[in-house]
Coordinates of C-alpha atoms in Angstrom, one line a residue:
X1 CA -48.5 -18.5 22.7
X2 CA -46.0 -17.4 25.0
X3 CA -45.8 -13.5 27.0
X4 CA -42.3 -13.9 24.3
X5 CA -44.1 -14.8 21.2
X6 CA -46.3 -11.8 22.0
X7 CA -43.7 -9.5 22.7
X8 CA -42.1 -10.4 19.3
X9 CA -45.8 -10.5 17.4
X10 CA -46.0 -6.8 18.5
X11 CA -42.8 -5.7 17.5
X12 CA -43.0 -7.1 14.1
X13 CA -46.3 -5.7 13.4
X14 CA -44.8 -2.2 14.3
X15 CA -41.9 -2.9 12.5
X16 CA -44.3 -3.2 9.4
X17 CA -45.6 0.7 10.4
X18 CA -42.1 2.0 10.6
X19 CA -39.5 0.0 8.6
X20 CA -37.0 2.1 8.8
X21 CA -36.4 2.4 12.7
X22 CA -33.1 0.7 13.0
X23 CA -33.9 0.0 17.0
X24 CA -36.6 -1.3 16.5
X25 CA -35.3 -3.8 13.7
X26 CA -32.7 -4.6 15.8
X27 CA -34.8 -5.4 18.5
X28 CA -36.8 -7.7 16.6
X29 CA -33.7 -9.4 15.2
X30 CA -32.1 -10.1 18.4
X31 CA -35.6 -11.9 19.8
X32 CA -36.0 -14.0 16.6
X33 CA -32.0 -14.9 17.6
X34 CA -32.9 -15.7 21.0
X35 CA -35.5 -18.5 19.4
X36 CA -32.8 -19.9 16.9
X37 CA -34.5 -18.2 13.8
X38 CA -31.5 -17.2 12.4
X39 CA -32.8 -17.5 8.5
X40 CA -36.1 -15.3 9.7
X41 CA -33.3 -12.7 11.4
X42 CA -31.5 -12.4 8.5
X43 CA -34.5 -12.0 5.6
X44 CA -35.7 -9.2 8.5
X45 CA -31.8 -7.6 8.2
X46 CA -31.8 -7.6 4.6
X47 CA -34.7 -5.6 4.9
X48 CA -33.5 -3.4 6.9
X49 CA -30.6 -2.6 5.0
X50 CA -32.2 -2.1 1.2
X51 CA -33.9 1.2 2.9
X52 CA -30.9 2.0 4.8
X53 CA -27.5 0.4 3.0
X54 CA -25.1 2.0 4.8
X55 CA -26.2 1.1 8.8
X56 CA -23.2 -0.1 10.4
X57 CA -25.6 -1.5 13.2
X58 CA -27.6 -3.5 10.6
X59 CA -24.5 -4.3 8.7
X60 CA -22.8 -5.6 12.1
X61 CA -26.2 -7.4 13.2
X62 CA -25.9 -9.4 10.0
X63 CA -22.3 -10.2 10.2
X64 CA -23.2 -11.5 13.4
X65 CA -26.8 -13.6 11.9
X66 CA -24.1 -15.0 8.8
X67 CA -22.0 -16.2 11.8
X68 CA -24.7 -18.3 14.1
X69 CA -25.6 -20.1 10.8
X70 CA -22.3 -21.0 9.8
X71 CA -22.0 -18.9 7.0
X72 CA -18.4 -18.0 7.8
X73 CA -17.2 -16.5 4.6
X74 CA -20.5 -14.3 4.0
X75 CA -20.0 -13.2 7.7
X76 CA -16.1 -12.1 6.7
X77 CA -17.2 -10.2 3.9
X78 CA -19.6 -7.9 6.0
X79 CA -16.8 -7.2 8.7
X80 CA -14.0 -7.1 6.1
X81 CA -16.3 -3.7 5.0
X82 CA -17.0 -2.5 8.5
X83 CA -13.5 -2.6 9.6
X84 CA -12.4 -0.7 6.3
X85 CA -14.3 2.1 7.7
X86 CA -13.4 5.1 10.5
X87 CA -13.6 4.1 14.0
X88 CA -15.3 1.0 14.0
X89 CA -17.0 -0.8 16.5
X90 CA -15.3 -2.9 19.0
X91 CA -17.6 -5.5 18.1
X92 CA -16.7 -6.1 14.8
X93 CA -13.4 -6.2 15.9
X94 CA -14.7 -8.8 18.1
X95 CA -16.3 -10.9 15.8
X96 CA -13.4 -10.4 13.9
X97 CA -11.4 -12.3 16.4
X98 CA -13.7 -14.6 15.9
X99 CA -13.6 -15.5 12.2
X100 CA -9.5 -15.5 12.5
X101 CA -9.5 -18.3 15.2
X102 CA -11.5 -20.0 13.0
X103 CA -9.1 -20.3 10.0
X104 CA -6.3 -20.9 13.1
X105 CA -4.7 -17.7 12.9
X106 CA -4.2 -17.1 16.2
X107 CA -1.8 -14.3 16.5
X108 CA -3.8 -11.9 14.4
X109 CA -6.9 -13.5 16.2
X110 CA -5.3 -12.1 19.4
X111 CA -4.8 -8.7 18.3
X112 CA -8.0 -8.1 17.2
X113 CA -9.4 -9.8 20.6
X114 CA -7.1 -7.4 22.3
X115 CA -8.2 -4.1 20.3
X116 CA -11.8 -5.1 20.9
X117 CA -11.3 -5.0 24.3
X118 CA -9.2 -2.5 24.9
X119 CA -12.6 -0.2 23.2
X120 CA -15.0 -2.0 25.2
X121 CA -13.9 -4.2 28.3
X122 CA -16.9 -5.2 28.4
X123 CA -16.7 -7.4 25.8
X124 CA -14.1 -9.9 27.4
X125 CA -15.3 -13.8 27.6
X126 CA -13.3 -15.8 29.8
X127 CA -12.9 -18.3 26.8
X128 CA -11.6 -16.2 24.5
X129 CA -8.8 -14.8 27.4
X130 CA -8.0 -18.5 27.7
X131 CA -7.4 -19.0 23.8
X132 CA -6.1 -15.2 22.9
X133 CA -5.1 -13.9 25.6
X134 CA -6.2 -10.9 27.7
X135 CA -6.1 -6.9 27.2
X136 CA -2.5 -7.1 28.4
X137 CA 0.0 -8.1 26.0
X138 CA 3.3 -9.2 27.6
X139 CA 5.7 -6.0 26.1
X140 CA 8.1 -8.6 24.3
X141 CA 5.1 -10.8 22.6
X142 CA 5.2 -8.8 19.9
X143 CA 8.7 -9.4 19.3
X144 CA 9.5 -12.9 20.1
X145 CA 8.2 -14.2 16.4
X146 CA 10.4 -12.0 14.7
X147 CA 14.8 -11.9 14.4
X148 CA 15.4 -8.4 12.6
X149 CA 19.7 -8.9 12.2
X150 CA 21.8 -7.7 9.5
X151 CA 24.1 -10.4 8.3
X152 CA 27.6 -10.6 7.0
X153 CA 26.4 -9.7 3.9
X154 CA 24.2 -6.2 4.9
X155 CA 20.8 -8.2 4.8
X156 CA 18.5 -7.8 7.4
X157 CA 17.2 -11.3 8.0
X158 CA 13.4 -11.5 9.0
X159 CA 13.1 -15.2 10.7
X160 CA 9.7 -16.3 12.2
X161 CA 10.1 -18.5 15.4
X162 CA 8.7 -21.4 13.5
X163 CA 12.1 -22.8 12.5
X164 CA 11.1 -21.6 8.8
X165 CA 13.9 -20.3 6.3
X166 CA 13.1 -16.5 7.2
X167 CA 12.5 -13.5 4.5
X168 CA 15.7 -12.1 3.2
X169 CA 15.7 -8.2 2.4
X170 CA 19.1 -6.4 1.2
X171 CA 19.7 -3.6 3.3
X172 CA 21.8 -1.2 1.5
X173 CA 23.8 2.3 1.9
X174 CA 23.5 4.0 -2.0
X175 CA 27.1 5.7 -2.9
X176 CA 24.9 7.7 -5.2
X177 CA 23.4 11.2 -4.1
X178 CA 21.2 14.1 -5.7
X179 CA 24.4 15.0 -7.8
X180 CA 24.1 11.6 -9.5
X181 CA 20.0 12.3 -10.2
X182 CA 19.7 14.6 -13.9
X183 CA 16.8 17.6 -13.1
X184 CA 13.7 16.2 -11.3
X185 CA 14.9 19.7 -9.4
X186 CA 11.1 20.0 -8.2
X187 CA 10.9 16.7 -7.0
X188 CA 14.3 17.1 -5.2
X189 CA 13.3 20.0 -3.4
X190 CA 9.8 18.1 -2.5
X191 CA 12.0 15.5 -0.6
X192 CA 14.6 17.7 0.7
X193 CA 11.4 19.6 2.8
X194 CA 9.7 16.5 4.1
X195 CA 12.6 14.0 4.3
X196 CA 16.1 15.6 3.9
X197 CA 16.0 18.5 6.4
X198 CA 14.1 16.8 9.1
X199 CA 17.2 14.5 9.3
X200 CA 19.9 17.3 8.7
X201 CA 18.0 19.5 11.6
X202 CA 15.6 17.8 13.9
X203 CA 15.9 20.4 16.4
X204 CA 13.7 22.5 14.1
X205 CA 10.7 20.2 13.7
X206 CA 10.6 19.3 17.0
X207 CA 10.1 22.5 18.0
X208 CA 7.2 22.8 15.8
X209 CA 5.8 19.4 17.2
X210 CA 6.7 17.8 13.7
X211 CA 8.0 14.1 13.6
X212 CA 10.8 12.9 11.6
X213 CA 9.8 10.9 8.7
X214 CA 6.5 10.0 7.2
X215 CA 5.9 9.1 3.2
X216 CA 6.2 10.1 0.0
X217 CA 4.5 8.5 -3.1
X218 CA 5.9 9.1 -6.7
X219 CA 4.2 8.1 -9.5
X220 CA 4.4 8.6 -13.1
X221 CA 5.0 5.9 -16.4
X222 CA 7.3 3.2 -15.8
X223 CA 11.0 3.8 -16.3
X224 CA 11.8 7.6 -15.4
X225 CA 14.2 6.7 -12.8
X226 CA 11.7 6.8 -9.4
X227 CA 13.3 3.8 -8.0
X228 CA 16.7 5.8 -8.4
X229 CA 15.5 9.1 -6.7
X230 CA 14.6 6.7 -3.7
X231 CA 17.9 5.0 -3.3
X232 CA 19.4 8.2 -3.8
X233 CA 17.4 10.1 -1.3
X234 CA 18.5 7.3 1.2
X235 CA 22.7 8.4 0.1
X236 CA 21.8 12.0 0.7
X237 CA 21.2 11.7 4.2
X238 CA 23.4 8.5 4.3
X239 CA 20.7 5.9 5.6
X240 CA 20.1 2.3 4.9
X241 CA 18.1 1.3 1.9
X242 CA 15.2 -1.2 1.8
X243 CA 13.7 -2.1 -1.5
X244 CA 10.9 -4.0 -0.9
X245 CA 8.7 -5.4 -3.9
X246 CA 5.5 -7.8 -4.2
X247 CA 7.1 -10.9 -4.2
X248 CA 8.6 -10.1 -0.6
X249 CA 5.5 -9.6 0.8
X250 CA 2.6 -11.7 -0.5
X251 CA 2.2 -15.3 0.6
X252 CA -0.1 -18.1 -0.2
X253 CA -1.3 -18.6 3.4
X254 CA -3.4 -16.5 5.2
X255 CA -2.4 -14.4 7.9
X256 CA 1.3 -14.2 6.2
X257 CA 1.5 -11.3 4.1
X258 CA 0.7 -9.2 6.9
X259 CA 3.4 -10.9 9.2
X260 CA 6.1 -10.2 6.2
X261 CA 5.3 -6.4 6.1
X262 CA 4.9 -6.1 9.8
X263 CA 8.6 -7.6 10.1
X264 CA 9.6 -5.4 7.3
X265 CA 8.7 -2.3 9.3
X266 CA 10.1 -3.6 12.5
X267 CA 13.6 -4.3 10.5
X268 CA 13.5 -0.8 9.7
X269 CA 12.6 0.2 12.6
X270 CA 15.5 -1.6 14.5
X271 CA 17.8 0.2 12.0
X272 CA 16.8 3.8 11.7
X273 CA 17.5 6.2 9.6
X274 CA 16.3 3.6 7.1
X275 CA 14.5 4.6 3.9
X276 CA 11.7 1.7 3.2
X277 CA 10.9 1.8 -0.6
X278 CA 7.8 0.0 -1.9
X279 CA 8.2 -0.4 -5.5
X280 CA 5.2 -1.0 -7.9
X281 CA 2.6 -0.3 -4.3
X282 CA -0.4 -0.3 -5.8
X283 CA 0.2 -4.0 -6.4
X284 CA 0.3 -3.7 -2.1
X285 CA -2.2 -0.9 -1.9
X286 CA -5.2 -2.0 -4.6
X287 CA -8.8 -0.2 -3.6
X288 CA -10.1 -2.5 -0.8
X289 CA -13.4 -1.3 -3.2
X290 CA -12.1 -3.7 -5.8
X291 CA -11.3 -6.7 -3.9
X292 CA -13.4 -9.6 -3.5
X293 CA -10.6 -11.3 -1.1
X294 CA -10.7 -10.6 2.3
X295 CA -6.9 -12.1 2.5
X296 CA -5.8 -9.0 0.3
X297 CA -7.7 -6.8 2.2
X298 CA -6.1 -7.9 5.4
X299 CA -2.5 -6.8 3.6
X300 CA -4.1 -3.5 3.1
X301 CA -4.9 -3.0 6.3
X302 CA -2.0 -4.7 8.0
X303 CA -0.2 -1.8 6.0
X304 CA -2.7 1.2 6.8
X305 CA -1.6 0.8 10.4
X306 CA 2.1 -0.1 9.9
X307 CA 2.1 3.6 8.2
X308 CA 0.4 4.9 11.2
X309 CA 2.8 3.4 13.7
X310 CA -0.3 2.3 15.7
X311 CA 2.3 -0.1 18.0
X312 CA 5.5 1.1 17.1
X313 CA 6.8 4.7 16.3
X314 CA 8.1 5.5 12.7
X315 CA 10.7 8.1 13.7
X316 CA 13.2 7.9 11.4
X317 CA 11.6 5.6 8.9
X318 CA 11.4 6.8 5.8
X319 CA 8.9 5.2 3.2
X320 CA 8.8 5.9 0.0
X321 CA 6.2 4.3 -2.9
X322 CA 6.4 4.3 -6.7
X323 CA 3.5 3.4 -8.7
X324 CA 2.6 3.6 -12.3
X325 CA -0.9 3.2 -11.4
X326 CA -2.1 5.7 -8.9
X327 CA -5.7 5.3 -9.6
X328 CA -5.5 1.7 -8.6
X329 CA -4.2 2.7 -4.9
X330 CA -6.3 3.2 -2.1
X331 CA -7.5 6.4 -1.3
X332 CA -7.3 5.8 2.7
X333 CA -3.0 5.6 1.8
X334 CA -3.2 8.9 0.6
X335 CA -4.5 10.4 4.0
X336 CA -2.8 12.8 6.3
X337 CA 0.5 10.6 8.1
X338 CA 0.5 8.3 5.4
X339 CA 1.8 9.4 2.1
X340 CA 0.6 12.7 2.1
X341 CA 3.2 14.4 -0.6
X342 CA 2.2 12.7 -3.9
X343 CA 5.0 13.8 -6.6
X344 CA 4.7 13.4 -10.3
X345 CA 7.7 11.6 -12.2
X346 CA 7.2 12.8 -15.7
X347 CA 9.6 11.4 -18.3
X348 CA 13.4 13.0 -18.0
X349 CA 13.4 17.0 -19.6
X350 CA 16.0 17.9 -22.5
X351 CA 18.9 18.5 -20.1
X352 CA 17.7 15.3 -17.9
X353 CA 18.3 13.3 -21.3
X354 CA 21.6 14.7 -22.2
X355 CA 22.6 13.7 -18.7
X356 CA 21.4 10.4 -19.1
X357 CA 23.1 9.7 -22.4
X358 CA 26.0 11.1 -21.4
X359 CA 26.3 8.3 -18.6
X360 CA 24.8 5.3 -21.0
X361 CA 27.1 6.2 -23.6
X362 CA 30.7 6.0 -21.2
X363 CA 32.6 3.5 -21.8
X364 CA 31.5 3.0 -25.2
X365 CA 33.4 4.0 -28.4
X366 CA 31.8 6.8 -29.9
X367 CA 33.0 9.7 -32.7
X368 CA 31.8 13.1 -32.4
X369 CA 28.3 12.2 -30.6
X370 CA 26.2 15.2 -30.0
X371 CA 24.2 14.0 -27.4
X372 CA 22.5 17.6 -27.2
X373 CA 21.3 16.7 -31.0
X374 CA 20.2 13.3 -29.9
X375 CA 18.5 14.7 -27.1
X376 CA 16.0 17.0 -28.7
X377 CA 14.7 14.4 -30.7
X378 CA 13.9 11.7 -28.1
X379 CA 11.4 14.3 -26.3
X380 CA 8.7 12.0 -24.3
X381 CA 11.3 9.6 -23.5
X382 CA 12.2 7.4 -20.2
X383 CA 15.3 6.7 -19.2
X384 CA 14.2 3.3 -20.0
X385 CA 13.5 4.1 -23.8
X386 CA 17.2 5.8 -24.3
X387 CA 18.8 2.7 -23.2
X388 CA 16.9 0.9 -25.5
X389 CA 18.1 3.3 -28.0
X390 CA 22.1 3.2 -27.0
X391 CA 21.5 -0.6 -27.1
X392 CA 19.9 -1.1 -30.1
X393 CA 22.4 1.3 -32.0
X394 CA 25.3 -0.7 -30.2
X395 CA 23.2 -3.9 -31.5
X396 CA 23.1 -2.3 -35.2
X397 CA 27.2 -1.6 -35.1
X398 CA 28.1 -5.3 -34.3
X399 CA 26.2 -6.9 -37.0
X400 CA 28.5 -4.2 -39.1
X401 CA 31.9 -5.1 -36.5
X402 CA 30.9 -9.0 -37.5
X403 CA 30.5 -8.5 -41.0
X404 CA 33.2 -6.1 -42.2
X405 CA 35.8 -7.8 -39.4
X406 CA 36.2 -4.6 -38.0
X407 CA 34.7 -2.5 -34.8
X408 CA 33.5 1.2 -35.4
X409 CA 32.6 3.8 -33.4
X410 CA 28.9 4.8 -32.7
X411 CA 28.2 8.5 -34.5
X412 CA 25.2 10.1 -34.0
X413 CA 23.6 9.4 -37.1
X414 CA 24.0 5.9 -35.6
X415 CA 22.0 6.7 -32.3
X416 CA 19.3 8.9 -34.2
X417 CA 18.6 6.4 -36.2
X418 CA 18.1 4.0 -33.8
X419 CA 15.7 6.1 -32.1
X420 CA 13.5 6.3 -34.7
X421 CA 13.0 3.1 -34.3
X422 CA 11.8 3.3 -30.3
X423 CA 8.4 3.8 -29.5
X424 CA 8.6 5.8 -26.3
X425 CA 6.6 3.6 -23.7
X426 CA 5.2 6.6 -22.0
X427 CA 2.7 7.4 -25.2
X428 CA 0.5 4.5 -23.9
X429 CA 0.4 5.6 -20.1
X430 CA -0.3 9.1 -20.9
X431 CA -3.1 7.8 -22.7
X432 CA -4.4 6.1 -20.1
X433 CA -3.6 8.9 -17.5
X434 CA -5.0 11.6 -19.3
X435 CA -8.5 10.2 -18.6
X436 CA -7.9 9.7 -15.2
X437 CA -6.8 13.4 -15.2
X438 CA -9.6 15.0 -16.9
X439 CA -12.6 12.7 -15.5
X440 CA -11.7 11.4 -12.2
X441 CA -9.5 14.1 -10.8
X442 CA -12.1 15.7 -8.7
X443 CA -9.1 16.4 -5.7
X444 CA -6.8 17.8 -8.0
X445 CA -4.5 14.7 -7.5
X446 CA -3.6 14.8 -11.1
X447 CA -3.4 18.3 -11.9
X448 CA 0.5 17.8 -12.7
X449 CA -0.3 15.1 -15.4
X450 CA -2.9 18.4 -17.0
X451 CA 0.4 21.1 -16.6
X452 CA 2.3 18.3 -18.7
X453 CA 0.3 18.1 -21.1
X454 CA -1.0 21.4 -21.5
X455 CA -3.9 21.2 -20.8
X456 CA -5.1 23.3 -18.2

């Protein structure tokens, strides 16, 4: 028996007298590595980590154990989770780098080899510098993959170097403003403080060390008009408009979904003031907590740090997020720099509704509508439900037009009765959120759903 063997003998029996020293573990791990015993490592890890689940040092060590036996996706898994957390440690990122040249994704490979580094320099290997690259990234790397133009037609055009067909997003400039949004005054005023008058007087919030721009999410049931309070907040300060949904960003391949929203960002960034609106986000933004695909949770984090600005600063770019399923978001988006003003969309108020009808119903004939009347009884309606309602009453008179030979105009008898006939979609989400509001609202996120529904 080796001085080794000994060594390690020793160790394992105190290991046995105190098996919850994480050194000591460690220690005992990285011997039986040393002799190849990667399956005795790991059984000693797992250990280790029933007594103490949340060790980032034993997690890491184990990432690293899955790795040496070839156990590539177990190994992801583990540093998928570490990463997710504060701060962590540059080997992880390392190991990271690791796992990514693997599955031949070497530009995200590189980055990670490069942050790793830049936290620990002692960490460099002269054969990943050959493969990634070194700490120092040439300052127009990051932009030679990327071809942020608008075209003839206001797109921007995102084309990758790779000869592919490029990512087509319309960039546009809203000729609607405030005036052309019924109520939501609260939620005008909410955006006028954090997005409007930073624009309108910059002077102000520099003095005060504030920057310009930052995020606002919006949530609230489906159809009550967030998507036009976004492109109308990007006419009231007259900037370019970027609605981006899913289907823009996910991809198939791995590694892609976080180039798309990288180049997203960058397109806005190259065309400031620029409002970059993230319809349905939680689609972007599900809780890394309940995802069992390292691929999605690569998005998410590819979009954590694009809302930090970690390489490029987000003055002037305005994101904004709507999501009819807050709950399913990540809590780390909701952190300070990030979206940190979190506004309720309820459905429209009696006077949001008149307005509404009033601009669904031009253009159409009509006798003697009172579209106050109509209003009061479509209470818990979107904007959604009372276009249903014009259209199915509109539906109801042409059946009449086609059978008599003759058009008539739409009363409100007419539109009352079709309402009666609309189930207003918001019933089913309220149902849903009012659980979420009085069981999981321990922060108070929710609080606006209680005022709503009286129940505070």
């Amino acid at each position: 028996m080796t001085d080794h063997d000994d060594t390690l003998d020793a160790l394992r029996e105190a290991l046995t007298v105190s098996p919850d020293n994480v050194l000591l573990r460690r220690q005992v791990v990285k011997l039986l590595a040393q002799r190849g015993r990667h399956d005795e490592a790991e059984r000693v890890l797992k250990e280790g980590l029933r007594d103490a689940p949340q060790s980032e040092a034993l997690k890491l060590a184990l990432a690293e154990c899955f790795y040496a036996q070839g156990k590539y996706s177990e190994s992801a898994v583990v540093v998928e989770e570490l990463l997710s957390r504060m701060n962590p440690a540059p080997q992880a990122r390392l190991l990271h780098a690791r796992l990514l040249l693997r599955q031949g994704n070497l530009e995200q490979a590189g980055n990670a080899y490069r942050e790793a580094i830049k936290q620990d320099p002692k960490l460099a290997e002269g054969e990943l510098d050959q493969v990634l690259g070194g700490a120092e990234q040439d300052e127009s790397e990051d932009q030679l993959p990327w071809d942020n133009d608008v075209d003839e037609e206001g797109r921007i055009r995102i084309r990758r170097d790779t000869g592919d067909e490029g990512l087509f997003i319309d960039v546009e400039k809203p000729d609607i403003d405030f005036n052309d949004v019924g109520g939501m005054e609260g939620l005008k005023d909410e955006i006028r403080i954090k997005i409007i008058e930073p624009m309108n007087h910059p002077e102000i919030y520099e003095a005060y060390g504030k920057k310009i721009g930052g995020g606002i999410l919006m949530y609230g049931p489906p159809g009550c008009g967030k998507t036009h309070l976004a492109r109308a907040t990007a006419g009231q300060i007259s900037a370019g408009f970027m609605p981006v949904g899913i289907h823009d960003v996910m991809d198939m391949y791995i590694g892609q979904s976080e180039q798309k929203l990288h180049g997203l960002f960058e397109g806005a960034r190259n065309h400031t003031p620029c409002v970059l609106f993230f319809d349905e986000v939680d689609a972007l933004g599900a809780s890394r907590s309940d995802l069992r695909n390292s691929h999605a949770r690569n998005t998410i984090n590819q979009f954590l740090s694009e809302l930090d600005g970690v390489k490029s600063s987000n003055d002037g770019v305005l994101v904004l997020a709507a999501t009819n399923a807050p709950w399913h978001l990540d809590s780390a988006f909701r952190r300070p720099g990030r979206f940190d003003r979190i506004i309720f969309v309820p459905p429209p108020d009696q006077p949001s509704r008149e307005a509404i009808l009033t601009v669904l119903l031009k253009g159409k004939p009509t006798e003697g509508v009172e579209v106050g009347t109509l209003a009061k009884k479509t209470a818990g309606f979107s904007g959604a439900d009372l276009k249903a309602v014009i259209d199915t009453a509109v539906e109801a008179k042409l059946r009449d037009a086609m059978a008599s030979g003759r058009p008539t105009p739409l009363k409100t008898k007419d539109l009352i009765g079709a309402a009666k006939k609309i189930r207003p979609s918001t019933k089913e989400w309220f149902a849903t959120a009012k659980n979420y509001a009085l069981y999981s609202n321990e922060a108070g996120l929710y609080d606006d759903i209680l005022d709503y529904l009286k129940l505070k």
